[in-house]
PDB file of C-alpha atoms in Angstrom:
ATOM      1  CA  UNK A   1       0.000   0.000   0.000  1.00 40.00           C
ATOM      2  CA  UNK A   2       1.214   3.496  -0.773  1.00 45.00           C
ATOM      3  CA  UNK A   3       2.683   5.411   2.149  1.00 45.00           C
ATOM      4  CA  UNK A   4      -0.201   7.221   3.885  1.00 44.00           C
ATOM      5  CA  UNK A   5       2.214   9.922   5.168  1.00 49.00           C
ATOM      6  CA  UNK A   6       2.736  11.174   1.614  1.00 55.00           C
ATOM      7  CA  UNK A   7       0.915  14.482   1.368  1.00 71.00           C
ATOM      8  CA  UNK A   8       1.481  15.606  -2.208  1.00 66.00           C
ATOM      9  CA  UNK A   9       0.742  14.249  -5.649  1.00 62.00           C
ATOM     10  CA  UNK A  10       1.967  15.675  -8.957  1.00 66.00           C
ATOM     11  CA  UNK A  11       2.793  14.741 -12.522  1.00 75.00           C
ATOM     12  CA  UNK A  12       1.285  13.568 -15.788  1.00 80.00           C
ATOM     13  CA  UNK A  13      -1.510  11.029 -15.471  1.00 87.00           C
ATOM     14  CA  UNK A  14      -4.202   9.356 -17.549  1.00 91.00           C
ATOM     15  CA  UNK A  15      -7.776   8.309 -16.793  1.00 93.00           C
ATOM     16  CA  UNK A  16     -10.067   5.943 -18.710  1.00 95.00           C
ATOM     17  CA  UNK A  17     -13.768   6.115 -19.262  1.00 94.00           C
ATOM     18  CA  UNK A  18     -14.586   2.447 -19.776  1.00 93.00           C
ATOM     19  CA  UNK A  19     -18.075   1.958 -21.120  1.00 86.00           C
ATOM     20  CA  UNK A  20     -20.282  -1.092 -20.969  1.00 84.00           C
ATOM     21  CA  UNK A  21     -23.333  -0.344 -23.008  1.00 78.00           C
ATOM     22  CA  UNK A  22     -23.940   3.352 -23.671  1.00 75.00           C
ATOM     23  CA  UNK A  23     -24.831   4.371 -20.132  1.00 85.00           C
ATOM     24  CA  UNK A  24     -22.695   2.152 -17.868  1.00 91.00           C
ATOM     25  CA  UNK A  25     -19.284   3.395 -16.754  1.00 94.00           C
ATOM     26  CA  UNK A  26     -16.608   1.604 -14.741  1.00 95.00           C
ATOM     27  CA  UNK A  27     -15.349   3.219 -11.531  1.00 96.00           C
ATOM     28  CA  UNK A  28     -12.799   2.010  -9.000  1.00 95.00           C
ATOM     29  CA  UNK A  29     -12.692   2.811  -5.286  1.00 94.00           C
ATOM     30  CA  UNK A  30      -9.179   3.975  -4.420  1.00 89.00           C
ATOM     31  CA  UNK A  31      -6.823   2.946  -1.628  1.00 89.00           C
ATOM     32  CA  UNK A  32      -4.097   5.409  -2.677  1.00 79.00           C
ATOM     33  CA  UNK A  33      -3.318   9.102  -2.193  1.00 73.00           C
ATOM     34  CA  UNK A  34      -4.731  11.485  -3.347  1.00 73.00           C
ATOM     35  CA  UNK A  35      -7.962   9.590  -4.014  1.00 78.00           C
ATOM     36  CA  UNK A  36      -8.106   7.471  -0.837  1.00 82.00           C
ATOM     37  CA  UNK A  37     -11.734   6.440  -0.274  1.00 88.00           C
ATOM     38  CA  UNK A  38     -13.061   8.086  -3.443  1.00 91.00           C
ATOM     39  CA  UNK A  39     -14.577   6.478  -6.519  1.00 95.00           C
ATOM     40  CA  UNK A  40     -12.522   7.325  -9.602  1.00 94.00           C
ATOM     41  CA  UNK A  41     -11.964   6.460 -13.210  1.00 95.00           C
ATOM     42  CA  UNK A  42      -9.244   3.835 -13.631  1.00 95.00           C
ATOM     43  CA  UNK A  43      -5.855   5.266 -14.474  1.00 92.00           C
ATOM     44  CA  UNK A  44      -2.601   6.472 -13.056  1.00 89.00           C
ATOM     45  CA  UNK A  45       0.768   8.076 -13.434  1.00 88.00           C
ATOM     46  CA  UNK A  46       2.783   8.139 -16.646  1.00 91.00           C
ATOM     47  CA  UNK A  47       6.136   6.342 -16.478  1.00 93.00           C
ATOM     48  CA  UNK A  48       9.310   7.950 -17.935  1.00 92.00           C
ATOM     49  CA  UNK A  49       9.557   7.348 -21.681  1.00 95.00           C
ATOM     50  CA  UNK A  50       5.971   6.099 -21.917  1.00 95.00           C
ATOM     51  CA  UNK A  51       3.402   7.637 -24.269  1.00 96.00           C
ATOM     52  CA  UNK A  52       0.235   8.717 -22.472  1.00 95.00           C
ATOM     53  CA  UNK A  53      -1.780   6.234 -24.561  1.00 97.00           C
ATOM     54  CA  UNK A  54       0.465   3.437 -23.297  1.00 97.00           C
ATOM     55  CA  UNK A  55      -0.055   4.699 -19.754  1.00 95.00           C
ATOM     56  CA  UNK A  56      -3.807   4.301 -19.845  1.00 96.00           C
ATOM     57  CA  UNK A  57      -3.711   0.827 -21.365  1.00 97.00           C
ATOM     58  CA  UNK A  58      -1.136  -0.320 -18.767  1.00 95.00           C
ATOM     59  CA  UNK A  59      -2.872   1.317 -15.796  1.00 93.00           C
ATOM     60  CA  UNK A  60      -6.306  -0.078 -16.658  1.00 95.00           C
ATOM     61  CA  UNK A  61      -4.860  -3.595 -16.921  1.00 95.00           C
ATOM     62  CA  UNK A  62      -2.982  -3.231 -13.622  1.00 93.00           C
ATOM     63  CA  UNK A  63      -5.951  -1.796 -11.725  1.00 93.00           C
ATOM     64  CA  UNK A  64      -8.901  -3.695 -13.159  1.00 95.00           C
ATOM     65  CA  UNK A  65      -7.631  -6.736 -15.070  1.00 94.00           C
ATOM     66  CA  UNK A  66      -9.275  -5.476 -18.268  1.00 96.00           C
ATOM     67  CA  UNK A  67      -7.502  -5.066 -21.583  1.00 96.00           C
ATOM     68  CA  UNK A  68      -8.818  -1.969 -23.341  1.00 97.00           C
ATOM     69  CA  UNK A  69      -8.634  -0.277 -26.708  1.00 96.00           C
ATOM     70  CA  UNK A  70      -8.655   3.522 -26.964  1.00 97.00           C
ATOM     71  CA  UNK A  71     -11.605   4.877 -28.930  1.00 95.00           C
ATOM     72  CA  UNK A  72     -10.784   8.583 -28.619  1.00 96.00           C
ATOM     73  CA  UNK A  73      -9.348  11.207 -26.313  1.00 96.00           C
ATOM     74  CA  UNK A  74     -11.992  13.008 -24.229  1.00 96.00           C
ATOM     75  CA  UNK A  75      -9.710  15.840 -23.143  1.00 94.00           C
ATOM     76  CA  UNK A  76      -6.756  17.220 -21.209  1.00 92.00           C
ATOM     77  CA  UNK A  77      -7.280  18.471 -17.663  1.00 90.00           C
ATOM     78  CA  UNK A  78      -5.382  20.203 -14.877  1.00 84.00           C
ATOM     79  CA  UNK A  79      -6.067  19.671 -11.221  1.00 79.00           C
ATOM     80  CA  UNK A  80      -4.347  21.771  -8.584  1.00 79.00           C
ATOM     81  CA  UNK A  81      -5.234  22.432  -4.965  1.00 77.00           C
ATOM     82  CA  UNK A  82      -5.518  20.834  -1.543  1.00 79.00           C
ATOM     83  CA  UNK A  83      -8.113  18.240  -0.577  1.00 73.00           C
ATOM     84  CA  UNK A  84      -8.164  15.995   2.485  1.00 72.00           C
ATOM     85  CA  UNK A  85      -4.801  17.507   3.524  1.00 77.00           C
ATOM     86  CA  UNK A  86      -3.180  16.375   0.269  1.00 76.00           C
ATOM     87  CA  UNK A  87      -1.567  18.969  -1.997  1.00 80.00           C
ATOM     88  CA  UNK A  88      -1.983  18.021  -5.633  1.00 76.00           C
ATOM     89  CA  UNK A  89      -0.930  19.423  -8.984  1.00 81.00           C
ATOM     90  CA  UNK A  90      -1.265  17.044 -11.886  1.00 78.00           C
ATOM     91  CA  UNK A  91      -2.325  16.953 -15.530  1.00 85.00           C
ATOM     92  CA  UNK A  92      -4.493  14.011 -16.533  1.00 91.00           C
ATOM     93  CA  UNK A  93      -5.532  13.095 -20.052  1.00 94.00           C
ATOM     94  CA  UNK A  94      -8.856  11.275 -20.317  1.00 96.00           C
ATOM     95  CA  UNK A  95      -9.580   8.595 -22.903  1.00 97.00           C
ATOM     96  CA  UNK A  96     -12.754   6.805 -23.915  1.00 96.00           C
ATOM     97  CA  UNK A  97     -11.965   3.093 -24.082  1.00 96.00           C
ATOM     98  CA  UNK A  98     -13.680  -0.204 -24.645  1.00 93.00           C
ATOM     99  CA  UNK A  99     -12.976  -3.577 -23.068  1.00 95.00           C
ATOM    100  CA  UNK A 100     -11.386  -6.047 -25.489  1.00 96.00           C
ATOM    101  CA  UNK A 101     -10.378  -8.772 -23.013  1.00 96.00           C
ATOM    102  CA  UNK A 102      -9.604  -9.796 -19.482  1.00 94.00           C
ATOM    103  CA  UNK A 103     -11.682 -10.254 -16.356  1.00 93.00           C
ATOM    104  CA  UNK A 104     -12.187  -8.074 -13.304  1.00 91.00           C
ATOM    105  CA  UNK A 105      -9.155  -8.433 -11.070  1.00 89.00           C
ATOM    106  CA  UNK A 106      -8.831  -6.022  -8.160  1.00 87.00           C
ATOM    107  CA  UNK A 107      -5.347  -4.647  -7.558  1.00 73.00           C
ATOM    108  CA  UNK A 108      -4.554  -5.525  -3.949  1.00 72.00           C
ATOM    109  CA  UNK A 109      -2.683  -2.330  -3.121  1.00 86.00           C
ATOM    110  CA  UNK A 110      -4.525   0.311  -5.129  1.00 88.00           C
ATOM    111  CA  UNK A 111      -8.212  -0.605  -5.450  1.00 92.00           C
ATOM    112  CA  UNK A 112     -10.791  -1.791  -2.913  1.00 93.00           C
ATOM    113  CA  UNK A 113     -13.768  -2.153  -5.264  1.00 93.00           C
ATOM    114  CA  UNK A 114     -14.652  -2.088  -8.977  1.00 95.00           C
ATOM    115  CA  UNK A 115     -18.183  -1.425 -10.130  1.00 95.00           C
ATOM    116  CA  UNK A 116     -20.170  -0.359 -13.179  1.00 95.00           C
ATOM    117  CA  UNK A 117     -22.480   2.594 -12.501  1.00 95.00           C
ATOM    118  CA  UNK A 118     -25.213   3.985 -14.703  1.00 93.00           C
ATOM    119  CA  UNK A 119     -24.615   7.581 -15.710  1.00 90.00           C
ATOM    120  CA  UNK A 120     -27.685   8.484 -13.615  1.00 90.00           C
ATOM    121  CA  UNK A 121     -26.229   6.952 -10.426  1.00 92.00           C
ATOM    122  CA  UNK A 122     -22.627   8.199 -10.377  1.00 92.00           C
ATOM    123  CA  UNK A 123     -21.586   8.315  -6.698  1.00 92.00           C
ATOM    124  CA  UNK A 124     -21.212  11.672  -4.937  1.00 87.00           C
ATOM    125  CA  UNK A 125     -17.772  10.828  -3.543  1.00 88.00           C
ATOM    126  CA  UNK A 126     -16.184  10.969  -6.992  1.00 89.00           C
ATOM    127  CA  UNK A 127     -12.512  11.941  -7.263  1.00 82.00           C
ATOM    128  CA  UNK A 128     -11.741  15.573  -8.083  1.00 73.00           C
ATOM    129  CA  UNK A 129     -11.954  16.329 -11.829  1.00 79.00           C
ATOM    130  CA  UNK A 130     -13.389  12.935 -12.800  1.00 89.00           C
ATOM    131  CA  UNK A 131     -16.944  14.275 -12.730  1.00 89.00           C
ATOM    132  CA  UNK A 132     -15.943  16.855 -15.363  1.00 90.00           C
ATOM    133  CA  UNK A 133     -14.391  14.110 -17.488  1.00 93.00           C
ATOM    134  CA  UNK A 134     -17.638  12.141 -17.321  1.00 93.00           C
ATOM    135  CA  UNK A 135     -19.668  15.257 -18.186  1.00 91.00           C
ATOM    136  CA  UNK A 136     -17.393  15.871 -21.187  1.00 93.00           C
ATOM    137  CA  UNK A 137     -17.941  12.249 -22.285  1.00 92.00           C
ATOM    138  CA  UNK A 138     -21.725  12.681 -22.027  1.00 89.00           C
ATOM    139  CA  UNK A 139     -21.512  15.869 -24.148  1.00 91.00           C
ATOM    140  CA  UNK A 140     -19.686  13.893 -26.829  1.00 87.00           C
ATOM    141  CA  UNK A 141     -22.495  11.322 -27.192  1.00 82.00           C
TER     142      UNK A 141
END
């Protein structure tokens, strides 16, 4: 598990909107800073030398067990501030993806739960800018 004493988060990240049917979206409940206890889109930090598209495919597989294919980029975002005593400044890219293989497999140190939600029942405790990413996806329909 990530060190709970860590109180900052920064860098380039990627998030995936994984759809199952037009109105079901996959969310993961986080065990890691800065999203501890929040529902979020699957994704994570870009590794050195990795293209952001490679990041999202790798992170989704690591966190959920699913293999995905990128359909399109939803947008680029910037999140900066302090929430739950964690200072954050990061730049996520969001991609619309579809599942092409794999089975749900919860990452033991990052994720406590994985669930599909209808767009009408997105949980209130959603991580930071992820609600805006989902709204941008809905606008693109």
